[in-house]
Amino acid sequence: MISRSFREAATGAMAEPIGYMERTRRYYEAQGFGKAYTWAHFDDVPFTPLPKPVSDSTLVLITTMALYDRGASDVRHVASCSTGEPPVRLYGDDLSWDRTATHLEDRESYFPINVLNELVRRGRIGALADRFHCAPTEYSQRRTRQADAPEILKRCREDRADIALLVPI
């Protein structure tokens, strides 16, 4: 089944897929970068079977949204907040995403905290970690690999998380 965008669901009109990779290449070219953007790739992707069922696991939620209304040039850092009293709003207006096909008004679409709590209540997930984490959307693969990803992993381990759910905008 092909999923439909927000716009398609609202208007009934079929939309063409957004060519994000080509759009990004053109953007960097227009900015005068002599070298084309290099997409992250991994020749060897590690796979680790779950050591226990999801129903016995603690899940940590990771989002690319922010806890505050960032400016496009703000320095970005990993942030964490309580899942017991999550903020009513998260921010992502500084990010690049298809604003004609989606919006940020439905927090559950990019931060499914209520659904996850319901799955915990039903026994489908063992527990939700006490914190969720905001992953910076950094265009530097070096910074992501050397600073942000290790910091998020450290925090997930502090939370005793067994599994993580990454929900990007």
N, CA, C and O atoms as a DFTB+ gen file, in Angstrom:
676 C
 N C O
     1  1       0.843      -1.176       0.000
     2  2       0.000       0.000       0.000
     3  2       0.889       1.241       0.000
     4  3       1.877       1.302       0.733
     5  1       0.548       2.200      -0.799
     6  2       1.304       3.444      -0.861
     7  2       0.703       4.410       0.144
     8  3      -0.505       4.644       0.149
     9  1       1.566       4.975       1.006
    10  2       1.051       5.920       1.983
    11  2       0.751       7.242       1.299
    12  3       1.388       7.594       0.307
    13  1      -0.211       7.964       1.824
    14  2      -0.605       9.243       1.255
    15  2      -0.122      10.372       2.139
    16  3      -0.074      10.243       3.362
    17  1       0.233      11.471       1.516
    18  2       0.670      12.636       2.269
    19  2      -0.526      13.322       2.891
    20  3      -1.674      13.018       2.569
    21  1      -0.246      14.244       3.779
    22  2      -1.295      15.038       4.411
    23  2      -2.103      15.767       3.347
    24  3      -3.332      15.793       3.405
    25  1      -1.411      16.360       2.370
    26  2      -2.094      17.113       1.318
    27  2      -2.992      16.194       0.508
    28  3      -4.122      16.563       0.188
    29  1      -2.511      15.006       0.170
    30  2      -3.325      14.077      -0.598
    31  2      -4.566      13.664       0.173
    32  3      -5.658      13.576      -0.390
    33  1      -4.393      13.413       1.463
    34  2      -5.524      13.011       2.289
    35  2      -6.538      14.144       2.398
    36  3      -7.744      13.898       2.400
    37  1      -6.059      15.383       2.487
    38  2      -6.942      16.532       2.664
    39  2      -7.644      16.920       1.371
    40  3      -8.811      17.309       1.398
    41  1      -6.948      16.820       0.232
    42  2      -7.504      17.306      -1.025
    43  2      -7.918      16.204      -1.978
    44  3      -8.690      16.445      -2.907
    45  1      -7.422      15.011      -1.763
    46  2      -7.704      13.921      -2.675
    47  2      -6.798      13.916      -3.891
    48  3      -6.864      13.000      -4.711
    49  1      -5.949      14.932      -4.018
    50  2      -5.046      15.035      -5.169
    51  2      -3.773      14.225      -4.914
    52  3      -3.225      14.240      -3.812
    53  1      -3.323      13.533      -5.931
    54  2      -2.068      12.797      -5.819
    55  2      -0.913      13.777      -6.012
    56  3      -0.973      14.649      -6.879
    57  1       0.107      13.637      -5.227
    58  2       1.266      14.511      -5.323
    59  2       2.478      13.705      -5.765
    60  3       2.598      12.522      -5.448
    61  1       3.355      14.343      -6.484
    62  2       4.609      13.706      -6.870
    63  2       5.522      13.656      -5.657
    64  3       5.473      14.552      -4.814
    65  1       6.360      12.621      -5.550
    66  2       7.306      12.577      -4.428
    67  2       8.263      13.768      -4.493
    68  3       8.590      14.252      -5.577
    69  1       8.700      14.225      -3.345
    70  2       9.650      15.319      -3.266
    71  2      11.047      14.754      -3.510
    72  3      11.441      13.786      -2.860
    73  1      11.787      15.334      -4.424
    74  2      13.141      14.884      -4.732
    75  2      14.143      15.529      -3.785
    76  3      14.906      16.407      -4.187
    77  1      14.142      15.094      -2.523
    78  2      14.988      15.727      -1.505
    79  2      16.475      15.669      -1.852
    80  3      17.194      16.651      -1.670
    81  1      16.928      14.540      -2.343
    82  2      18.360      14.414      -2.619
    83  2      18.770      15.361      -3.748
    84  3      19.778      16.059      -3.632
    85  1      18.008      15.391      -4.829
    86  2      18.331      16.290      -5.928
    87  2      18.179      17.747      -5.493
    88  3      18.987      18.591      -5.880
    89  1      17.169      18.048      -4.707
    90  2      16.966      19.408      -4.207
    91  2      18.152      19.837      -3.337
    92  3      18.599      20.981      -3.420
    93  1      18.655      18.934      -2.514
    94  2      19.802      19.250      -1.658
    95  2      21.044      19.481      -2.499
    96  3      21.813      20.405      -2.234
    97  1      21.246      18.642      -3.515
    98  2      22.400      18.843      -4.410
    99  2      22.350      20.229      -5.054
   100  3      23.354      20.940      -5.078
   101  1      21.183      20.612      -5.574
   102  2      21.036      21.921      -6.223
   103  2      21.246      23.057      -5.218
   104  3      21.845      24.079      -5.552
   105  1      20.757      22.878      -3.998
   106  2      20.912      23.913      -2.968
   107  2      22.397      24.168      -2.686
   108  3      22.843      25.315      -2.680
   109  1      23.149      23.103      -2.456
   110  2      24.577      23.267      -2.169
   111  2      25.321      23.855      -3.373
   112  3      26.226      24.673      -3.208
   113  1      24.943      23.446      -4.557
   114  2      25.544      23.995      -5.766
   115  2      25.270      25.491      -5.879
   116  3      26.167      26.264      -6.215
   117  1      24.033      25.900      -5.601
   118  2      23.662      27.320      -5.667
   119  2      24.380      28.150      -4.610
   120  3      24.584      29.350      -4.794
   121  1      24.767      27.516      -3.502
   122  2      25.483      28.227      -2.444
   123  2      26.960      28.410      -2.788
   124  3      27.694      29.075      -2.057
   125  1      27.392      27.821      -3.898
   126  2      28.763      27.994      -4.335
   127  2      29.736      26.930      -3.849
   128  3      30.946      27.075      -4.023
   129  1      29.226      25.867      -3.244
   130  2      30.119      24.796      -2.807
   131  2      30.677      24.080      -4.031
   132  3      29.921      23.649      -4.901
   133  1      31.989      23.955      -4.097
   134  2      32.632      23.315      -5.238
   135  2      32.464      21.813      -5.249
   136  3      32.500      21.182      -6.305
   137  1      32.282      21.246      -4.078
   138  2      32.155      19.795      -3.953
   139  2      30.693      19.451      -3.665
   140  3      30.063      20.063      -2.802
   141  1      30.166      18.480      -4.383
   142  2      28.774      18.073      -4.175
   143  2      28.594      17.494      -2.769
   144  3      29.522      16.921      -2.200
   145  1      27.405      17.649      -2.228
   146  2      27.092      17.091      -0.921
   147  2      27.266      15.573      -0.973
   148  3      26.826      14.926      -1.923
   149  1      27.899      15.016       0.035
   150  2      28.112      13.578       0.120
   151  2      27.149      12.985       1.139
   152  3      27.207      13.315       2.324
   153  1      26.275      12.121       0.680
   154  2      25.305      11.496       1.565
   155  2      25.988      10.436       2.422
   156  3      26.871       9.721       1.948
   157  1      25.585      10.338       3.659
   158  2      26.121       9.315       4.561
   159  2      25.736       7.934       4.033
   160  3      24.618       7.734       3.559
   161  1      26.648       7.007       4.116
   162  2      26.366       5.628       3.750
   163  2      27.275       4.710       4.549
   164  3      28.335       5.114       5.028
   165  1      26.841       3.480       4.679
   166  2      27.586       2.500       5.453
   167  2      27.641       1.208       4.655
   168  3      26.606       0.661       4.275
   169  1      28.838       0.728       4.404
   170  2      28.985      -0.533       3.683
   171  2      28.580      -1.711       4.557
   172  3      28.083      -2.718       4.052
   173  1      28.787      -1.592       5.853
   174  2      28.459      -2.659       6.784
   175  2      27.517      -2.099       7.847
   176  3      27.929      -1.296       8.685
   177  1      26.288      -2.510       7.813
   178  2      25.298      -2.051       8.785
   179  2      25.132      -3.140       9.836
   180  3      24.682      -4.242       9.523
   181  1      25.495      -2.837      11.085
   182  2      25.397      -3.874      12.120
   183  2      23.939      -4.192      12.453
   184  3      23.087      -3.304      12.479
   185  1      23.677      -5.440      12.698
   186  2      22.351      -5.874      13.133
   187  2      22.523      -6.635      14.430
   188  3      23.341      -7.550      14.528
   189  1      21.754      -6.252      15.407
   190  2      21.802      -6.919      16.697
   191  2      20.396      -7.392      17.049
   192  3      19.499      -6.568      17.228
   193  1      20.190      -8.676      17.148
   194  2      18.866      -9.155      17.559
   195  2      18.536      -8.640      18.961
   196  3      19.425      -8.463      19.794
   197  1      17.265      -8.407      19.206
   198  2      16.853      -7.951      20.532
   199  2      17.132      -9.043      21.559
   200  3      16.820     -10.210      21.322
   201  1      17.719      -8.675      22.701
   202  2      18.019      -9.681      23.716
   203  2      16.775     -10.151      24.470
   204  3      16.792     -11.193      25.125
   205  1      15.704      -9.378      24.372
   206  2      14.457      -9.758      25.038
   207  2      13.283      -9.198      24.243
   208  3      13.481      -8.311      23.413
   209  1      12.089      -9.681      24.469
   210  2      10.930      -9.192      23.720
   211  2      10.680      -7.697      23.974
   212  3      11.026      -7.170      25.031
   213  1      10.082      -7.035      22.998
   214  2       9.733      -5.620      23.138
   215  2       8.838      -5.420      24.367
   216  3       8.930      -4.399      25.047
   217  1       7.990      -6.382      24.639
   218  2       7.077      -6.278      25.786
   219  2       7.810      -6.291      27.127
   220  3       7.211      -5.985      28.158
   221  1       9.084      -6.637      27.127
   222  2       9.907      -6.617      28.342
   223  2      10.994      -5.548      28.270
   224  3      11.847      -5.468      29.155
   225  1      10.966      -4.727      27.216
   226  2      12.037      -3.764      26.964
   227  2      11.640      -2.338      27.341
   228  3      10.462      -1.979      27.339
   229  1      12.645      -1.544      27.662
   230  2      12.451      -0.106      27.885
   231  2      12.802       0.612      26.599
   232  3      13.897       0.453      26.059
   233  1      11.851       1.412      26.113
   234  2      12.010       2.129      24.858
   235  2      12.330       3.590      25.132
   236  3      11.722       4.216      26.001
   237  1      13.287       4.128      24.386
   238  2      13.605       5.549      24.457
   239  2      13.185       6.182      23.136
   240  3      13.422       5.622      22.066
   241  1      12.564       7.349      23.220
   242  2      12.105       8.082      22.047
   243  2      13.129       9.158      21.698
   244  3      13.556       9.932      22.554
   245  1      13.514       9.189      20.421
   246  2      14.464      10.187      19.930
   247  2      13.791      10.925      18.778
   248  3      13.273      10.301      17.852
   249  1      13.800      12.248      18.840
   250  2      13.174      13.075      17.808
   251  2      14.179      14.079      17.263
   252  3      15.170      14.396      17.920
   253  1      13.917      14.575      16.061
   254  2      14.766      15.623      15.496
   255  2      14.194      17.006      15.796
   256  3      14.762      18.014      15.376
   257  1      13.096      17.062      16.507
   258  2      12.511      18.347      16.905
   259  2      13.322      18.933      18.063
   260  3      14.165      18.250      18.644
   261  1      13.064      20.191      18.393
   262  2      13.819      20.882      19.435
   263  2      12.898      21.286      20.585
   264  3      11.680      21.370      20.423
   265  1      13.500      21.534      21.742
   266  2      12.745      21.967      22.925
   267  2      12.433      23.461      22.899
   268  3      11.595      23.935      23.665
   269  1      13.099      24.197      22.026
   270  2      12.874      25.651      21.943
   271  2      12.869      26.066      20.470
   272  3      13.294      25.307      19.598
   273  1      12.396      27.243      20.216
   274  2      12.294      27.768      18.861
   275  2      13.663      28.249      18.400
   276  3      14.048      29.389      18.656
   277  1      14.390      27.377      17.722
   278  2      15.751      27.668      17.285
   279  2      15.761      28.588      16.081
   280  3      14.836      28.613      15.270
   281  1      16.851      29.348      15.998
   282  2      17.133      30.079      14.778
   283  2      17.950      29.181      13.871
   284  3      18.593      28.239      14.332
   285  1      17.923      29.477      12.578
   286  2      18.639      28.633      11.612
   287  2      20.131      28.559      11.911
   288  3      20.770      27.552      11.604
   289  1      20.696      29.610      12.506
   290  2      22.142      29.616      12.762
   291  2      22.506      29.239      14.201
   292  3      23.682      29.273      14.561
   293  1      21.518      28.880      15.027
   294  2      21.806      28.479      16.410
   295  2      22.678      27.227      16.436
   296  3      22.495      26.314      15.630
   297  1      23.624      27.192      17.366
   298  2      24.411      25.986      17.584
   299  2      23.477      24.927      18.161
   300  3      22.670      25.212      19.045
   301  1      23.595      23.725      17.661
   302  2      22.677      22.656      18.082
   303  2      23.398      21.646      18.956
   304  3      24.537      21.259      18.694
   305  1      22.705      21.235      19.995
   306  2      23.238      20.250      20.926
   307  2      22.160      19.225      21.224
   308  3      20.973      19.498      21.048
   309  1      22.566      18.056      21.671
   310  2      21.621      17.047      22.135
   311  2      20.889      17.626      23.343
   312  3      21.505      18.240      24.214
   313  1      19.583      17.430      23.389
   314  2      18.771      17.889      24.516
   315  2      17.908      16.732      24.995
   316  3      17.592      15.826      24.225
   317  1      17.529      16.764      26.260
   318  2      16.701      15.711      26.836
   319  2      15.623      16.339      27.705
   320  3      15.797      17.434      28.240
   321  1      14.513      15.635      27.837
   322  2      13.396      16.139      28.642
   323  2      12.596      14.946      29.161
   324  3      12.688      13.842      28.625
   325  1      11.828      15.179      30.186
   326  2      11.036      14.135      30.832
   327  2       9.907      13.619      29.943
   328  3       9.195      14.404      29.318
   329  1       9.746      12.301      29.890
   330  2       8.598      11.727      29.194
   331  2       7.364      11.760      30.089
   332  3       6.240      11.638      29.601
   333  1       7.568      11.925      31.401
   334  2       6.439      11.993      32.324
   335  2       5.647      13.289      32.191
   336  3       4.431      13.306      32.380
   337  1       6.339      14.359      31.870
   338  2       5.698      15.662      31.654
   339  2       6.304      16.295      30.403
   340  3       7.025      17.289      30.490
   341  1       6.007      15.712      29.235
   342  2       6.610      16.238      28.006
   343  2       6.047      17.618      27.677
   344  3       4.935      17.951      28.086
   345  1       6.814      18.420      26.940
   346  2       6.309      19.740      26.560
   347  2       5.089      19.617      25.651
   348  3       4.951      18.648      24.904
   349  1       4.224      20.592      25.725
   350  2       3.032      20.611      24.881
   351  2       3.433      20.811      23.426
   352  3       2.757      20.337      22.513
   353  1       4.542      21.521      23.220
   354  2       4.985      21.828      21.866
   355  2       6.480      21.554      21.725
   356  3       7.262      21.769      22.651
   357  1       6.844      21.082      20.564
   358  2       8.245      20.975      20.167
   359  2       8.413      21.830      18.917
   360  3       7.428      22.202      18.279
   361  1       9.652      22.140      18.569
   362  2       9.894      23.116      17.516
   363  2      10.714      22.524      16.379
   364  3      11.600      21.699      16.603
   365  1      10.414      22.951      15.165
   366  2      11.144      22.488      14.009
   367  2      11.013      23.412      12.810
   368  3      11.298      23.007      11.683
   369  1      10.589      24.644      13.037
   370  2      10.426      25.571      11.924
   371  2      11.743      25.913      11.243
   372  3      11.750      26.366      10.098
   373  1      12.862      25.698      11.938
   374  2      14.174      25.978      11.346
   375  2      14.661      24.843      10.446
   376  3      15.676      24.985       9.764
   377  1      13.952      23.732      10.439
   378  2      14.353      22.571       9.651
   379  2      13.792      22.643       8.237
   380  3      12.834      23.370       7.975
   381  1      14.387      21.891       7.341
   382  2      13.892      21.799       5.969
   383  2      13.025      20.556       5.846
   384  3      13.478      19.440       6.099
   385  1      11.786      20.762       5.458
   386  2      10.856      19.665       5.242
   387  2       9.754      20.153       4.309
   388  3       9.592      21.358       4.117
   389  1       9.014      19.245       3.742
   390  2       7.982      19.577       2.766
   391  2       6.770      20.174       3.468
   392  3       5.922      19.449       3.986
   393  1       6.697      21.483       3.480
   394  2       5.627      22.197       4.191
   395  2       4.292      22.160       3.447
   396  3       3.268      22.553       4.005
   397  1       4.289      21.695       2.200
   398  2       3.020      21.573       1.494
   399  2       2.365      20.219       1.755
   400  3       1.156      20.071       1.577
   401  1       3.151      19.235       2.173
   402  2       2.619      17.893       2.391
   403  2       2.354      17.588       3.857
   404  3       1.652      16.626       4.169
   405  1       2.901      18.384       4.753
   406  2       2.720      18.106       6.185
   407  2       2.813      19.408       6.974
   408  3       3.033      20.479       6.410
   409  1       2.643      19.297       8.270
   410  2       2.677      20.454       9.167
   411  2       3.160      19.981      10.534
   412  3       3.378      18.788      10.741
   413  1       3.325      20.910      11.455
   414  2       3.792      20.558      12.801
   415  2       2.678      20.666      13.855
   416  3       2.956      20.663      15.054
   417  1       1.448      20.760      13.415
   418  2       0.338      20.936      14.359
   419  2      -0.038      19.654      15.097
   420  3      -0.610      19.718      16.185
   421  1       0.271      18.503      14.528
   422  2      -0.063      17.220      15.145
   423  2       1.197      16.649      15.806
   424  3       1.979      15.942      15.170
   425  1       1.378      16.966      17.087
   426  2       2.587      16.550      17.804
   427  2       2.783      15.038      17.753
   428  3       3.920      14.571      17.685
   429  1       1.721      14.279      17.783
   430  2       1.840      12.813      17.771
   431  2       2.464      12.287      16.479
   432  3       2.998      11.178      16.471
   433  1       2.411      13.049      15.394
   434  2       2.983      12.570      14.131
   435  2       4.506      12.555      14.156
   436  3       5.121      11.779      13.426
   437  1       5.125      13.391      14.975
   438  2       6.589      13.410      15.074
   439  2       7.085      13.166      16.496
   440  3       8.290      13.128      16.747
   441  1       6.147      13.002      17.418
   442  2       6.488      12.746      18.820
   443  2       5.353      11.912      19.426
   444  3       4.535      12.441      20.179
   445  1       5.296      10.606      19.103
   446  2       4.136       9.776      19.466
   447  2       4.109       9.324      20.932
   448  3       3.962       8.136      21.217
   449  1       4.248      10.255      21.832
   450  2       4.330       9.942      23.264
   451  2       3.041       9.310      23.796
   452  3       3.102       8.380      24.600
   453  1       1.883       9.796      23.362
   454  2       0.617       9.236      23.851
   455  2       0.422       7.805      23.362
   456  3      -0.031       6.946      24.119
   457  1       0.757       7.547      22.112
   458  2       0.649       6.190      21.561
   459  2       1.594       5.257      22.301
   460  3       1.217       4.139      22.649
   461  1       2.827       5.712      22.544
   462  2       3.789       4.865      23.249
   463  2       3.326       4.574      24.672
   464  3       3.466       3.445      25.141
   465  1       2.779       5.564      25.364
   466  2       2.245       5.325      26.714
   467  2       1.093       4.328      26.682
   468  3       0.960       3.502      27.584
   469  1       0.266       4.403      25.650
   470  2      -0.833       3.445      25.505
   471  2      -0.291       2.034      25.261
   472  3      -0.830       1.064      25.794
   473  1       0.763       1.916      24.466
   474  2       1.371       0.607      24.220
   475  2       1.998       0.039      25.496
   476  3       1.996      -1.175      25.699
   477  1       2.529       0.902      26.348
   478  2       3.041       0.456      27.652
   479  2       1.869      -0.047      28.499
   480  3       1.952      -1.117      29.103
   481  1       0.769       0.730      28.544
   482  2      -0.410       0.313      29.325
   483  2      -0.956      -1.031      28.856
   484  3      -1.421      -1.827      29.672
   485  1      -0.905      -1.292      27.556
   486  2      -1.397      -2.553      26.991
   487  2      -0.405      -3.695      27.136
   488  3      -0.732      -4.843      26.834
   489  1       0.809      -3.392      27.598
   490  2       1.819      -4.427      27.758
   491  2       2.564      -4.773      26.485
   492  3       3.283      -5.772      26.449
   493  1       2.410      -3.971      25.435
   494  2       3.108      -4.225      24.170
   495  2       4.563      -3.769      24.241
   496  3       5.436      -4.337      23.584
   497  1       4.817      -2.720      25.059
   498  2       6.168      -2.228      25.342
   499  2       6.338      -2.347      26.848
   500  3       5.417      -2.040      27.605
   501  1       7.519      -2.794      27.290
   502  2       7.739      -2.972      28.729
   503  2       7.650      -1.668      29.497
   504  3       6.947      -1.587      30.504
   505  1       8.357      -0.641      29.031
   506  2       8.368       0.658      29.713
   507  2       8.868       1.711      28.747
   508  3       9.513       1.412      27.741
   509  1       8.557       2.934      29.075
   510  2       9.077       4.076      28.351
   511  2      10.167       4.691      29.217
   512  3       9.973       4.868      30.419
   513  1      11.306       5.019      28.625
   514  2      12.395       5.636      29.385
   515  2      11.907       6.936      30.021
   516  3      10.978       7.569      29.520
   517  1      12.531       7.323      31.113
   518  2      12.129       8.534      31.834
   519  2      12.362       9.807      31.043
   520  3      11.741      10.834      31.314
   521  1      13.268       9.742      30.053
   522  2      13.551      10.922      29.236
   523  2      13.410      10.591      27.752
   524  3      13.543       9.437      27.342
   525  1      13.141      11.615      26.965
   526  2      13.276      11.504      25.521
   527  2      14.425      12.423      25.128
   528  3      14.830      13.295      25.897
   529  1      14.945      12.217      23.920
   530  2      16.113      12.976      23.489
   531  2      15.864      13.644      22.147
   532  3      15.220      13.079      21.263
   533  1      16.381      14.846      22.015
   534  2      16.292      15.609      20.777
   535  2      17.646      15.535      20.083
   536  3      18.656      16.000      20.611
   537  1      17.648      14.949      18.904
   538  2      18.876      14.825      18.119
   539  2      19.051      16.073      17.272
   540  3      18.136      16.460      16.544
   541  1      20.203      16.704      17.355
   542  2      20.424      17.884      16.513
   543  2      20.421      17.501      15.043
   544  3      20.905      16.432      14.671
   545  1      19.891      18.350      14.236
   546  2      19.910      18.116      12.795
   547  2      21.092      18.887      12.235
   548  3      20.959      20.007      11.742
   549  1      22.220      18.269      12.324
   550  2      23.492      18.874      11.930
   551  2      23.838      18.379      10.537
   552  3      23.707      17.188      10.252
   553  1      24.272      19.265       9.678
   554  2      24.638      18.849       8.333
   555  2      26.059      18.315       8.259
   556  3      26.531      17.942       7.186
   557  1      26.731      18.278       9.380
   558  2      28.094      17.755       9.424
   559  2      28.057      16.290       9.834
   560  3      27.714      15.966      10.971
   561  1      28.411      15.405       8.906
   562  2      28.467      13.983       9.244
   563  2      29.515      13.731      10.318
   564  3      29.335      12.876      11.186
   565  1      30.615      14.485      10.254
   566  2      31.672      14.330      11.256
   567  2      31.128      14.645      12.648
   568  3      31.342      13.877      13.585
   569  1      30.437      15.756      12.785
   570  2      29.909      16.115      14.099
   571  2      28.853      15.106      14.566
   572  3      28.808      14.747      15.742
   573  1      28.015      14.658      13.645
   574  2      26.999      13.675      14.009
   575  2      27.647      12.401      14.526
   576  3      27.242      11.871      15.561
   577  1      28.657      11.902      13.805
   578  2      29.316      10.648      14.193
   579  2      30.189      10.792      15.431
   580  3      30.212       9.895      16.273
   581  1      30.908      11.905      15.555
   582  2      31.891      12.044      16.626
   583  2      31.332      12.663      17.900
   584  3      31.873      12.421      18.980
   585  1      30.273      13.448      17.809
   586  2      29.771      14.144      19.007
   587  2      28.325      13.776      19.336
   588  3      28.044      13.256      20.416
   589  1      27.411      14.045      18.406
   590  2      25.985      13.912      18.723
   591  2      25.537      12.468      18.939
   592  3      24.880      12.170      19.936
   593  1      25.882      11.570      18.018
   594  2      25.466      10.168      18.164
   595  2      26.035       9.531      19.431
   596  3      25.295       8.857      20.147
   597  1      27.333       9.719      19.737
   598  2      27.846       9.158      20.992
   599  2      27.152       9.743      22.233
   600  3      26.939       9.030      23.214
   601  1      26.801      11.034      22.193
   602  2      26.116      11.647      23.337
   603  2      24.713      11.065      23.507
   604  3      24.280      10.802      24.629
   605  1      24.015      10.867      22.410
   606  2      22.681      10.256      22.498
   607  2      22.792       8.826      23.012
   608  3      21.999       8.411      23.857
   609  1      23.760       8.074      22.516
   610  2      23.963       6.699      23.000
   611  2      24.261       6.699      24.497
   612  3      23.718       5.874      25.232
   613  1      25.107       7.602      24.955
   614  2      25.428       7.707      26.388
   615  2      24.157       7.940      27.205
   616  3      23.945       7.296      28.232
   617  1      23.319       8.859      26.745
   618  2      22.078       9.159      27.468
   619  2      21.098       7.990      27.432
   620  3      20.412       7.727      28.420
   621  1      21.028       7.288      26.303
   622  2      20.162       6.103      26.223
   623  2      20.615       5.035      27.211
   624  3      19.791       4.369      27.838
   625  1      21.925       4.878      27.344
   626  2      22.455       3.906      28.309
   627  2      22.177       4.357      29.738
   628  3      21.856       3.529      30.590
   629  1      22.296       5.660      30.018
   630  2      21.952       6.179      31.347
   631  2      20.483       5.891      31.669
   632  3      20.136       5.623      32.819
   633  1      19.630       5.949      30.652
   634  2      18.192       5.686      30.815
   635  2      17.873       4.196      30.875
   636  3      16.720       3.809      31.061
   637  1      18.903       3.362      30.718
   638  2      18.744       1.914      30.697
   639  2      17.766       1.458      29.607
   640  3      16.979       0.531      29.798
   641  1      17.843       2.129      28.480
   642  2      16.981       1.790      27.351
   643  2      17.502       0.541      26.645
   644  3      18.707       0.370      26.458
   645  1      16.581      -0.312      26.265
   646  2      16.919      -1.508      25.514
   647  2      16.770      -1.270      24.020
   648  3      17.517      -1.823      23.212
   649  1      15.793      -0.438      23.665
   650  2      15.501      -0.145      22.264
   651  2      15.201       1.345      22.115
   652  3      14.797       2.014      23.066
   653  1      15.408       1.845      20.896
   654  2      15.154       3.261      20.622
   655  2      14.246       3.388      19.421
   656  3      14.304       2.583      18.492
   657  1      13.410       4.403      19.449
   658  2      12.554       4.740      18.324
   659  2      12.945       6.145      17.880
   660  3      12.759       7.110      18.622
   661  1      13.483       6.256      16.677
   662  2      13.863       7.547      16.099
   663  2      12.734       8.014      15.209
   664  3      12.360       7.331      14.256
   665  1      12.183       9.191      15.524
   666  2      11.093       9.750      14.736
   667  2      11.539      11.124      14.229
   668  3      11.415      12.124      14.937
   669  1      12.056      11.165      13.003
   670  2      12.467      12.451      12.443
   671  2      11.259      13.215      11.893
   672  3      10.227      12.625      11.576
   673  1      11.406      14.514      11.789
   674  2      10.354      15.307      11.146
   675  2      10.504      15.123       9.662
   676  3       9.734      15.690       8.888
